[in-house]
Amino acid sequence: MATKLFKLVIDAVTTTDTDINPEIDKYFYELREDERTADTVTIPATQFTDDTGNVMTGDLTTATADNGYYMLFINGVLQQSSLYTVSGDGSQVVITDAATIPVGAPITLVVTNFAPVSDSDTTVTT
């Protein structure tokens, strides 16, 4: 008898459910002239208030690498990410090209991080 390769015949169906679980923190600030140096505004974390109106006593939440992001609004207008940086430890926000931002302008930083959880179920039939 000649050699023959035997193969299994299996059907499998996998269903995956994923919850993205966004965690969103919002921080608010009104521009003060003393935090502007030439064309740059540097805002210490302790100058922001959180979403419940409490003054920050520590650092801001930072965006998780590859799983989070920042949005900065000045006077209600979303800014390009190249115009600002949030320090790696969340201790300050630096806005460049800021000479025309009026004193008292509301500045809002939104930090969104995701904590996804997935559950898969595979059914094998023969």
C-alpha positions as semicolon CSV with decimal commas, in nm:
position;residue;x (nm);y (nm);z (nm)
1;M;0,000;0,000;0,000
2;A;0,129;0,345;-0,091
3;T;0,197;0,609;0,176
4;K;-0,100;0,839;0,231
5;L;-0,129;1,160;0,432
6;F;-0,430;1,165;0,657
7;K;-0,581;1,504;0,744
8;L;-0,827;1,596;1,013
9;V;-1,149;1,763;0,901
10;I;-1,251;2,023;1,159
11;D;-1,469;2,331;1,148
12;A;-1,415;2,598;1,411
13;V;-1,597;2,924;1,477
14;T;-1,454;3,191;1,708
15;T;-1,652;3,481;1,844
16;T;-1,467;3,765;2,018
17;D;-1,629;4,039;2,226
18;T;-1,417;4,342;2,319
19;D;-1,499;4,616;2,567
20;I;-1,276;4,919;2,506
21;N;-1,325;5,074;2,853
22;P;-1,222;5,436;2,791
23;E;-1,099;5,631;3,092
24;I;-1,133;6,006;3,030
25;D;-0,990;6,281;3,248
26;K;-1,056;6,651;3,180
27;Y;-0,854;6,941;3,317
28;F;-0,944;7,311;3,303
29;Y;-0,743;7,631;3,323
30;E;-0,783;8,002;3,240
31;L;-0,473;8,162;3,092
32;R;-0,279;8,395;3,322
33;E;-0,025;8,634;3,177
34;D;0,247;8,530;3,423
35;E;0,262;8,183;3,268
36;R;0,345;8,319;2,922
37;T;0,711;8,366;2,829
38;A;0,751;8,523;2,486
39;D;0,559;8,288;2,256
40;T;0,528;7,996;2,501
41;V;0,281;7,919;2,778
42;T;0,392;7,679;3,051
43;I;0,113;7,563;3,281
44;P;0,207;7,365;3,593
45;A;-0,028;7,076;3,671
46;T;-0,125;7,243;3,999
47;Q;-0,284;7,534;3,808
48;F;-0,549;7,308;3,652
49;T;-0,879;7,207;3,807
50;D;-1,028;6,864;3,751
51;D;-1,373;6,774;3,619
52;T;-1,531;6,824;3,962
53;G;-1,374;7,168;4,016
54;N;-1,098;7,060;4,255
55;V;-0,759;7,224;4,216
56;M;-0,497;6,967;4,119
57;T;-0,255;6,888;4,398
58;G;-0,039;6,647;4,198
59;D;0,042;6,560;3,840
60;L;-0,203;6,524;3,554
61;T;-0,295;6,183;3,421
62;T;-0,071;6,095;3,126
63;A;-0,171;5,918;2,806
64;T;-0,061;5,557;2,792
65;A;0,182;5,488;2,507
66;D;0,004;5,327;2,210
67;N;-0,326;5,319;2,400
68;G;-0,413;5,678;2,486
69;Y;-0,413;6,033;2,354
70;Y;-0,447;6,401;2,444
71;M;-0,675;6,672;2,308
72;L;-0,616;7,037;2,394
73;F;-0,883;7,301;2,344
74;I;-0,817;7,676;2,362
75;N;-1,128;7,896;2,364
76;G;-1,323;7,582;2,272
77;V;-1,115;7,514;1,959
78;L;-0,926;7,185;1,924
79;Q;-0,552;7,246;1,876
80;Q;-0,305;7,054;1,663
81;S;-0,094;6,817;1,870
82;S;0,226;6,972;1,734
83;L;0,145;7,296;1,923
84;Y;0,160;7,153;2,275
85;T;0,331;6,891;2,489
86;V;0,239;6,726;2,815
87;S;0,544;6,634;3,022
88;G;0,609;6,263;3,061
89;D;0,527;6,278;3,431
90;G;0,221;6,502;3,388
91;S;0,376;6,789;3,584
92;Q;0,310;7,055;3,317
93;V;0,164;7,144;2,980
94;V;0,365;7,358;2,739
95;I;0,188;7,542;2,455
96;T;0,400;7,691;2,178
97;D;0,303;7,962;1,928
98;A;0,087;8,109;2,205
99;A;0,145;8,484;2,165
100;T;-0,210;8,548;2,041
101;I;-0,396;8,353;2,311
102;P;-0,587;8,615;2,514
103;V;-0,550;8,634;2,891
104;G;-0,846;8,457;3,053
105;A;-0,893;8,217;2,760
106;P;-1,023;7,879;2,879
107;I;-0,781;7,594;2,814
108;T;-0,908;7,238;2,842
109;L;-0,690;6,927;2,833
110;V;-0,863;6,594;2,773
111;V;-0,670;6,274;2,843
112;T;-0,818;5,951;2,710
113;N;-0,673;5,609;2,793
114;F;-0,816;5,272;2,702
115;A;-0,815;4,949;2,905
116;P;-0,956;4,699;2,655
117;V;-1,075;4,358;2,767
118;S;-1,151;4,082;2,518
119;D;-1,326;3,749;2,561
120;S;-1,319;3,482;2,289
121;D;-1,529;3,171;2,255
122;T;-1,430;2,902;2,008
123;T;-1,664;2,621;1,905
124;V;-1,507;2,323;1,729
125;T;-1,722;2,083;1,529
126;T;-1,610;1,775;1,345
